[in-house]
Tab-separated table of C-alpha atoms in Angstrom:
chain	number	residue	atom	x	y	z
F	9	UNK	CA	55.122	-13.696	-14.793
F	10	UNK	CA	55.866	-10.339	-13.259
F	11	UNK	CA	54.630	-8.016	-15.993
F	12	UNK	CA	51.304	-10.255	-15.562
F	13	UNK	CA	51.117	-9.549	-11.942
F	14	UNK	CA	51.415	-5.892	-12.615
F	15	UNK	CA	48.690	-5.623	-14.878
F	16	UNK	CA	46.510	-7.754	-12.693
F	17	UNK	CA	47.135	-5.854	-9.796
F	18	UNK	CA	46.631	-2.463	-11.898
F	19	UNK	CA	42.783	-4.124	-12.747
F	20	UNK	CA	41.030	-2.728	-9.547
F	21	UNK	CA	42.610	0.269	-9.841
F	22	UNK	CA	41.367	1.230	-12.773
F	23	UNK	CA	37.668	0.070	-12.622
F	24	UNK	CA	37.841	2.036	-9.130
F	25	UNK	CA	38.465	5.064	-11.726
F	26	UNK	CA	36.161	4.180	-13.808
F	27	UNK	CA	33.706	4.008	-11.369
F	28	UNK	CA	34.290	7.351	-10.293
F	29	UNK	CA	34.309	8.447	-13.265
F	30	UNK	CA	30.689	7.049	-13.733
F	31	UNK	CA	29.647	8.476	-10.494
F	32	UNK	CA	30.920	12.339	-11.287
F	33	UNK	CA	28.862	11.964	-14.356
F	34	UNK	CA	26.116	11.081	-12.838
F	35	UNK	CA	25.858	12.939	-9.919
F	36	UNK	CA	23.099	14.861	-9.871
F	37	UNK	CA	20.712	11.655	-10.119
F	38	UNK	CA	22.262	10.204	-7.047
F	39	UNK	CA	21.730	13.390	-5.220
F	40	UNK	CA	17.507	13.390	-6.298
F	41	UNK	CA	18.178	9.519	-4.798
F	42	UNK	CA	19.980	10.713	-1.943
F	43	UNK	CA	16.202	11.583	0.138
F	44	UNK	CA	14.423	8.720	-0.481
F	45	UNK	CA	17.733	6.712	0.393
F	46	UNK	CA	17.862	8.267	3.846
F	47	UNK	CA	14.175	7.704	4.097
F	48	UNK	CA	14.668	3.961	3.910
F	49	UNK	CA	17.385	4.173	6.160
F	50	UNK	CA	16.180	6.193	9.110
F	51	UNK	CA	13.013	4.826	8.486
F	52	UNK	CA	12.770	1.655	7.937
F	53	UNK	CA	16.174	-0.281	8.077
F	54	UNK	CA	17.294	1.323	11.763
F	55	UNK	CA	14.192	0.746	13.304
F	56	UNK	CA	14.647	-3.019	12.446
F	57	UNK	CA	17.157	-3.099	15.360
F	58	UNK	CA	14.003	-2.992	17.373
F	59	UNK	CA	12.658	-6.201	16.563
F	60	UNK	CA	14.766	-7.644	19.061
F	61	UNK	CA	12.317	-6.815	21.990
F	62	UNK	CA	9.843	-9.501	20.498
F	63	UNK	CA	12.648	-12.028	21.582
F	64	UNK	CA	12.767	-10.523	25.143
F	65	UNK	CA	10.553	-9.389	28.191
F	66	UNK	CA	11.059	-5.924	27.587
F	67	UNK	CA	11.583	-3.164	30.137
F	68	UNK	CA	12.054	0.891	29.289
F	69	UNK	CA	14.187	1.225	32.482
F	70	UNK	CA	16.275	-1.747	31.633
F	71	UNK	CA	16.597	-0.806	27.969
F	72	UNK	CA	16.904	-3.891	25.240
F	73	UNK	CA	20.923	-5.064	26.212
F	74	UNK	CA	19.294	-5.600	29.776
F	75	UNK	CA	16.198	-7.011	29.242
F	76	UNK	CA	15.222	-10.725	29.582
F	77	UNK	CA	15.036	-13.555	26.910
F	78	UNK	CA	12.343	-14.998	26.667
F	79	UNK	CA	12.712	-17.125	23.119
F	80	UNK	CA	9.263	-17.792	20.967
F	81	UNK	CA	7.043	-16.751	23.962
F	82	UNK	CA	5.391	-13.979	22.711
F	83	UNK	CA	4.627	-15.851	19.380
F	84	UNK	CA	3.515	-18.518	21.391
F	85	UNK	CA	0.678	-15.821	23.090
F	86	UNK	CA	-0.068	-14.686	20.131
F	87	UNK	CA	-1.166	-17.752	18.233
F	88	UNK	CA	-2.881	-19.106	21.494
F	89	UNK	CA	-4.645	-16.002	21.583
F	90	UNK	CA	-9.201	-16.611	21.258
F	91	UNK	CA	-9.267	-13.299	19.502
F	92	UNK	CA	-6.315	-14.064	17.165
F	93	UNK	CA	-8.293	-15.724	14.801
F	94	UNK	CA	-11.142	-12.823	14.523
F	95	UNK	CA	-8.424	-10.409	14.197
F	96	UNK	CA	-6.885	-11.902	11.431
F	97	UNK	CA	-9.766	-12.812	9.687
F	98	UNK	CA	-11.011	-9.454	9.839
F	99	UNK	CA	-7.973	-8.455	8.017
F	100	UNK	CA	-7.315	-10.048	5.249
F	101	UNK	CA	-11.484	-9.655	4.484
F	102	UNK	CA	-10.590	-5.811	3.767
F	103	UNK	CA	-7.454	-6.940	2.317
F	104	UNK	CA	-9.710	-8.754	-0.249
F	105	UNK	CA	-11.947	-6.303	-0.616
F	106	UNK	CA	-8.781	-3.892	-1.221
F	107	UNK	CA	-7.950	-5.593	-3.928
F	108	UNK	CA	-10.772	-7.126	-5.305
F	109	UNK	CA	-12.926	-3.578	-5.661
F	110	UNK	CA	-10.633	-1.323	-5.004
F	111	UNK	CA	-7.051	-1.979	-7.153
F	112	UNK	CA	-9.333	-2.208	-10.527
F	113	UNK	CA	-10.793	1.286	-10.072
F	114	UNK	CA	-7.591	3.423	-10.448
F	115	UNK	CA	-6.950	0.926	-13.897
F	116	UNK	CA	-10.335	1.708	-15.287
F	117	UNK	CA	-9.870	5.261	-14.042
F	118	UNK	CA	-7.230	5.685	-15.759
F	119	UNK	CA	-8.409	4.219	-18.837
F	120	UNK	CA	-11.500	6.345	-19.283
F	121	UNK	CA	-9.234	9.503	-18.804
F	122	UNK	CA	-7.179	8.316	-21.442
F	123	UNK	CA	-10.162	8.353	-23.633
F	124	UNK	CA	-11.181	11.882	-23.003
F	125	UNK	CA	-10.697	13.745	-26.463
F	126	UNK	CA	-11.986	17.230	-24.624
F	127	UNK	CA	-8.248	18.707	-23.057
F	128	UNK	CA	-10.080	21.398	-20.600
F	129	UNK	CA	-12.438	18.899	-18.631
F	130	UNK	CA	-9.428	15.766	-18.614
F	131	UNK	CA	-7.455	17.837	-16.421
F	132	UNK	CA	-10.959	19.304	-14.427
F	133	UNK	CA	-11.594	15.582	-13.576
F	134	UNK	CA	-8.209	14.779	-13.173
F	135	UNK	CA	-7.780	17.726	-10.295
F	136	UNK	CA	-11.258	16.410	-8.894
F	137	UNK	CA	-10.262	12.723	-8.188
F	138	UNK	CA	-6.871	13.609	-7.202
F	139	UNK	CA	-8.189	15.880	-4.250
F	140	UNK	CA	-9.580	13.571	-1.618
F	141	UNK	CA	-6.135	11.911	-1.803
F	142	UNK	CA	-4.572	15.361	0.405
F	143	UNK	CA	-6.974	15.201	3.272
F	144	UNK	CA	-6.122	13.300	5.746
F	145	UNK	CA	-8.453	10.171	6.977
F	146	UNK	CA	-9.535	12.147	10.068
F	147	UNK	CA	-11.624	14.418	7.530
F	148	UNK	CA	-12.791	11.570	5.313
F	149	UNK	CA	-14.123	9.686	7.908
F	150	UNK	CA	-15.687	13.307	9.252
F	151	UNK	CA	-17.129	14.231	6.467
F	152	UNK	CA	-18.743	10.526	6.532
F	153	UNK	CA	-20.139	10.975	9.481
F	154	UNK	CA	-21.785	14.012	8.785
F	155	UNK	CA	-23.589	12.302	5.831
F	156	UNK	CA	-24.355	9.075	7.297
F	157	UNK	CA	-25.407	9.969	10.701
F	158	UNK	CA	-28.925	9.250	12.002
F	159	UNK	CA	-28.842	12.788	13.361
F	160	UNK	CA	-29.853	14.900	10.460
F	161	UNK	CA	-27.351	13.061	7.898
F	162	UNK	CA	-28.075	13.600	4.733
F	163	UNK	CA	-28.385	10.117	3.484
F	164	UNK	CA	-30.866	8.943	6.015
F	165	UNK	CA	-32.813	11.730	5.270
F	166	UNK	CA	-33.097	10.904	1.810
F	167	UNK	CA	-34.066	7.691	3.235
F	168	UNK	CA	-36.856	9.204	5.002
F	169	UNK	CA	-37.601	11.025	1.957
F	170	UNK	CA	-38.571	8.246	0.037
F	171	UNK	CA	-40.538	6.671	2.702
F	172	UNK	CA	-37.689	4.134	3.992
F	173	UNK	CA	-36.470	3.500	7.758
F	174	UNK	CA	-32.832	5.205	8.878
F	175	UNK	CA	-29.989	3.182	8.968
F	176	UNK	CA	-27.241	3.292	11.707
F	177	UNK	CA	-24.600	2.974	9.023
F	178	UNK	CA	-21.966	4.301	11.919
F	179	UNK	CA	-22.798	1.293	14.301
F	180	UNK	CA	-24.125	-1.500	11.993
F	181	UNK	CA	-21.234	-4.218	11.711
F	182	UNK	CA	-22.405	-5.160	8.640
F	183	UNK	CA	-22.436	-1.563	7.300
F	184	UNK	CA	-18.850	-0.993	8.225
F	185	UNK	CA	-16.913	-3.359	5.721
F	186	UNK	CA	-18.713	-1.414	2.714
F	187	UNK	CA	-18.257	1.807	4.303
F	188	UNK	CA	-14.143	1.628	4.628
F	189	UNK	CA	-13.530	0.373	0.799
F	190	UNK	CA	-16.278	3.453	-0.554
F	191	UNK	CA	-13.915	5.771	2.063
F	192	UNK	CA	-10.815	3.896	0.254
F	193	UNK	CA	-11.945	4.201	-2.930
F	194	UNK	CA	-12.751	7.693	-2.662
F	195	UNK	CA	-9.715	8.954	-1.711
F	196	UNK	CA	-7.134	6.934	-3.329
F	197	UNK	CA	-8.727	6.236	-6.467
F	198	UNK	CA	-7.748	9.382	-8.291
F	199	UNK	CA	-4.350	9.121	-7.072
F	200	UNK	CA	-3.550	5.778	-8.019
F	201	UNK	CA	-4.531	6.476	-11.567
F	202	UNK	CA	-1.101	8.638	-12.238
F	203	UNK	CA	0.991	5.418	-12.731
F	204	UNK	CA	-1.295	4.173	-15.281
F	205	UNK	CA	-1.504	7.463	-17.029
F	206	UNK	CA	1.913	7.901	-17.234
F	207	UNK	CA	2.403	4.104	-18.467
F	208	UNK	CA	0.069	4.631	-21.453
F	209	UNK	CA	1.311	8.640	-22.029
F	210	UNK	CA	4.612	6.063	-23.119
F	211	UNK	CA	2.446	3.876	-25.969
F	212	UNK	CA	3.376	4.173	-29.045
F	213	UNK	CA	0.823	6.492	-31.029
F	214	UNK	CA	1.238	4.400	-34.109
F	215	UNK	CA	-0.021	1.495	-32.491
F	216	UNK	CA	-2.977	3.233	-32.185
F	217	UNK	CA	-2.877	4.555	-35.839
F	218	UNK	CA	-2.367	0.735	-37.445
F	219	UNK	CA	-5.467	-0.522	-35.236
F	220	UNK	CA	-7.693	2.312	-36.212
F	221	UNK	CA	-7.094	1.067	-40.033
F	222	UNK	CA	-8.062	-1.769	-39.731
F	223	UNK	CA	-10.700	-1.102	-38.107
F	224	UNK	CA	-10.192	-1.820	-34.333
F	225	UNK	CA	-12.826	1.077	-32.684
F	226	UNK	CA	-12.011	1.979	-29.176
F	227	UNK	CA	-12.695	-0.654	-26.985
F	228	UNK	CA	-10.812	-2.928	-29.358
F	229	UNK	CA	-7.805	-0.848	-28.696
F	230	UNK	CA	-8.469	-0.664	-25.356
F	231	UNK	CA	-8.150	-4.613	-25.378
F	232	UNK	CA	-5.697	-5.477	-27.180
F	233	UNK	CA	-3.047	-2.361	-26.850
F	234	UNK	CA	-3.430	-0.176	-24.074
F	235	UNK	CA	-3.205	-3.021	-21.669
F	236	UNK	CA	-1.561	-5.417	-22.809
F	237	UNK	CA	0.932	-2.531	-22.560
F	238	UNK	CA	0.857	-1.480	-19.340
F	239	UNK	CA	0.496	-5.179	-18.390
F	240	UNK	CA	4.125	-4.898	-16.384
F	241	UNK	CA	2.963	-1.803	-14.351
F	242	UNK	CA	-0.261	-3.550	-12.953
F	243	UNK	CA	1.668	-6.784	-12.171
F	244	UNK	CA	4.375	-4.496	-10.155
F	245	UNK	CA	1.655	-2.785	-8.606
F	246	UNK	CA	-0.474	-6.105	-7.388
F	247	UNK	CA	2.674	-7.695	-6.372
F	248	UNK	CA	3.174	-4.723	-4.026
F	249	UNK	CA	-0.162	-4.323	-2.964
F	250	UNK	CA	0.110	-8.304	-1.764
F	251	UNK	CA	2.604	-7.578	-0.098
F	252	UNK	CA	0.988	-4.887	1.836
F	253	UNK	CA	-1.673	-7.841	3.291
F	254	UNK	CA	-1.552	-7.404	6.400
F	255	UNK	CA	-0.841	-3.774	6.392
F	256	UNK	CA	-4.323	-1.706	5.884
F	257	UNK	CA	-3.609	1.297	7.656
F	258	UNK	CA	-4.344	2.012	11.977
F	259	UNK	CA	-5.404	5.254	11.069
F	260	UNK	CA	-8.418	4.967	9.039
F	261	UNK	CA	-9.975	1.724	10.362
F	262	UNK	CA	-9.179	3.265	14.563
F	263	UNK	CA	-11.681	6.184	13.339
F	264	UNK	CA	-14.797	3.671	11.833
F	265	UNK	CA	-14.077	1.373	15.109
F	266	UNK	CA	-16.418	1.337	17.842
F	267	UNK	CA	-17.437	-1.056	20.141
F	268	UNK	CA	-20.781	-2.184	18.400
F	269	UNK	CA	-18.428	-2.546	15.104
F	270	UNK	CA	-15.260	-3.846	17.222
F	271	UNK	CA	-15.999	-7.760	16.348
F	272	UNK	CA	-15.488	-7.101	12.142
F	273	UNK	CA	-13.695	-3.755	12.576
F	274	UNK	CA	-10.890	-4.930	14.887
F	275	UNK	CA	-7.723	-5.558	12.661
F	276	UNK	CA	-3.996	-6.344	13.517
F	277	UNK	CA	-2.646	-2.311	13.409
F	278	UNK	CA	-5.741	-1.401	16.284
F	279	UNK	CA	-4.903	-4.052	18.107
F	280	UNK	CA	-1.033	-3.701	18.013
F	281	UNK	CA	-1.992	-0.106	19.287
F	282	UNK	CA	-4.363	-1.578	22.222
F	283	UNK	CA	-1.975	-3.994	22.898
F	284	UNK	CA	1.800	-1.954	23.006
F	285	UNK	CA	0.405	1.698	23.528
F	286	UNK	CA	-2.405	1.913	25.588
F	287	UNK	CA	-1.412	-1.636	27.836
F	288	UNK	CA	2.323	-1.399	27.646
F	289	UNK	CA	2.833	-4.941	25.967
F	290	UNK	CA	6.121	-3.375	23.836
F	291	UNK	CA	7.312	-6.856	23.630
F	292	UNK	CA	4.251	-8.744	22.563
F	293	UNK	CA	3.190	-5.938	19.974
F	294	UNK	CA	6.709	-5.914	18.883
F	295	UNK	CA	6.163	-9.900	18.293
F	296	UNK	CA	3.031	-9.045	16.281
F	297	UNK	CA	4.422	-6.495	14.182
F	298	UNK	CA	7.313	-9.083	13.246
F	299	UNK	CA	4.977	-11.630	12.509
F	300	UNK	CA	2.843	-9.503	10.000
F	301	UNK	CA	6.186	-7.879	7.978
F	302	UNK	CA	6.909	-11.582	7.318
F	303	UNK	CA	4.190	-12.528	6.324
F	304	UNK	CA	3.908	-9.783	3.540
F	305	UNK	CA	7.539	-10.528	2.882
F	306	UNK	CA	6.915	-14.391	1.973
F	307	UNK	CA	3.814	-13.151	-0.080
F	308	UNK	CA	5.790	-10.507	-2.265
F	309	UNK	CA	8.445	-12.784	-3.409
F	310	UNK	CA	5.688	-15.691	-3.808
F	311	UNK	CA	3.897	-13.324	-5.955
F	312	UNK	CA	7.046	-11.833	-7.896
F	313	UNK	CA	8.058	-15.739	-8.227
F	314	UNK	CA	5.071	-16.163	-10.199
F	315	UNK	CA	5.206	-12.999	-11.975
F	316	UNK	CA	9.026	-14.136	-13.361
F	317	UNK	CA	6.953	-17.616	-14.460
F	318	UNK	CA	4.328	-15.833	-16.291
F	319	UNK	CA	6.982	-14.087	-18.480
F	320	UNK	CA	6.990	-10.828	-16.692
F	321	UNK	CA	9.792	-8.699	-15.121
F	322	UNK	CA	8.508	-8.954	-11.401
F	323	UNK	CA	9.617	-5.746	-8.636
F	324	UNK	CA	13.441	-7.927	-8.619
């Protein structure tokens, strides 16, 4: 009985080693993990501390230990809010437009690159559509402007040209919806088309070689190898896009919003920003924000739920 209890107790020790042992080995790859570790960290877990202050009156001079409780009240103000429905509305309509014009493009994208035969002008198109990805949305939406403006903008002169009326595309509400997924599309389109790339750079060539004899042309192999093979990345990909539903970006739709636009263009982020920035409701933006990261949380393991059921390896 004692020998046994020795070599039990000796257990831990040794898989401690071991697991040293695997660490020192592998060392350098925790290192290249090390940044994006502290990213999530600083980032993202910390800050969750703050989502106390949706559960409180909060007060800067008081700080969040001395501020007041005030339960589900906040919550409560923010369903009973009239424009709550509007808002939320607006934003999952560009959430479905997101994803129902905009998520294909990279895919096809990336399929018609992979198709290019001609080495020199792959990589001149593949530069191109990367570009608009490194300027930032104040530009994109500038560089908008200065087509679409009724003030010498190049596309309502070529209206004119052609013997139509100007459009105010800048204050129409029913020109801003197409305007921000054409902005979206343009700048991320390019970008998103790397994952896709690099999942079919990984196909086996003689795939490719065994459907060409027997007699599978392009669009054949298209079909029925390239994706079915990158099937796993897209599902990844959509799962974290859903998850993502309620989180379009304050950046890009503050600079289309105006206040002829305001009753389609007014989304969750600019109204978090009215609400907690430029009125001082910490606590009640604080409430939103809460309420939106759940929601994208119960949709991404909804979505990866059903990804596991349809055979596929889901993000966990």
């Amino acid at each position: 009985m004692q020998e046994v209890h020795v070599q039990h107790r000796a257990t831990p020790v040794r898989r401690s080693s071991e697991l040293s042992r695997r660490l020192w080995k592998n060392k350098w790859i925790y290192v290249m993990l090390l940044p994006g570790v502290l990213y999530f960290l600083i980032f993202k877990y910390i800050p969750m501390y703050g989502l106390i202050i949706s559960f409180q009156d909060y007060k800067p001079f008081k700080g969040i230990m001395g501020s007041e409780w005030v339960g589900l009240k906040h919550f409560e103000r923010l369903f009973a809010e009239p424009d709550f429905l509007n808002i939320l509305s607006n934003t999952l309509i560009l959430f479905g437009m997101n994803l129902l014009f905009y998520f294909p493009i990279p895919i096809i994208l990336a399929l018609m690159l992979n198709e290019v035969r001609v080495e020199f002008f792959k990589k001149t198109v593949q530069t191109l559509v990367y570009l608009p990805h490194f300027m930032s949305w104040v530009i994109i939406v500038s560089i908008t402007f200065v087509m679409l403006t009724m003030d010498g903008g190049i596309i309502n002169e070529l209206l004119k040209y052609f013997g139509f009326s100007e459009v105010n595309f800048l204050l129409s509400p029913e020109w801003f919806r197409p305007t921000y997924i054409l902005q979206v599309i343009w700048r991320e389109a390019g970008w998103g088309t790397i994952i896709y790339l690099a999942a079919i750079a990984s196909i086996d060539p003689q795939l490719y070689e065994a459907a060409r004899m027997d007699g599978a042309g392009r669009l054949r192999q298209v079909w029925h190898i390239t994706l079915p093979a990158i099937r796993s990345v897209i599902i990844v990909l959509l799962i974290l896009k859903i998850g993502d539903v309620l989180e379009l970006g304050f950046e890009h739709v503050y600079l289309l919003l105006n206040s002829m636009n305001r009753n389609v263009a007014e989304i969750i982020d600019t109204y978090v920003y009215t609400a907690g920035l430029r009125q001082g409701q910490f606590s009640y933006s604080a409430a939103i924000g809460f309420f939106k990261s759940l929601i994208g949380l119960i949709l991404v393991m909804a979505a990866n739920r059903l990804a596991k059921k349809m055979g596929e390896d889901g993000v966990y």
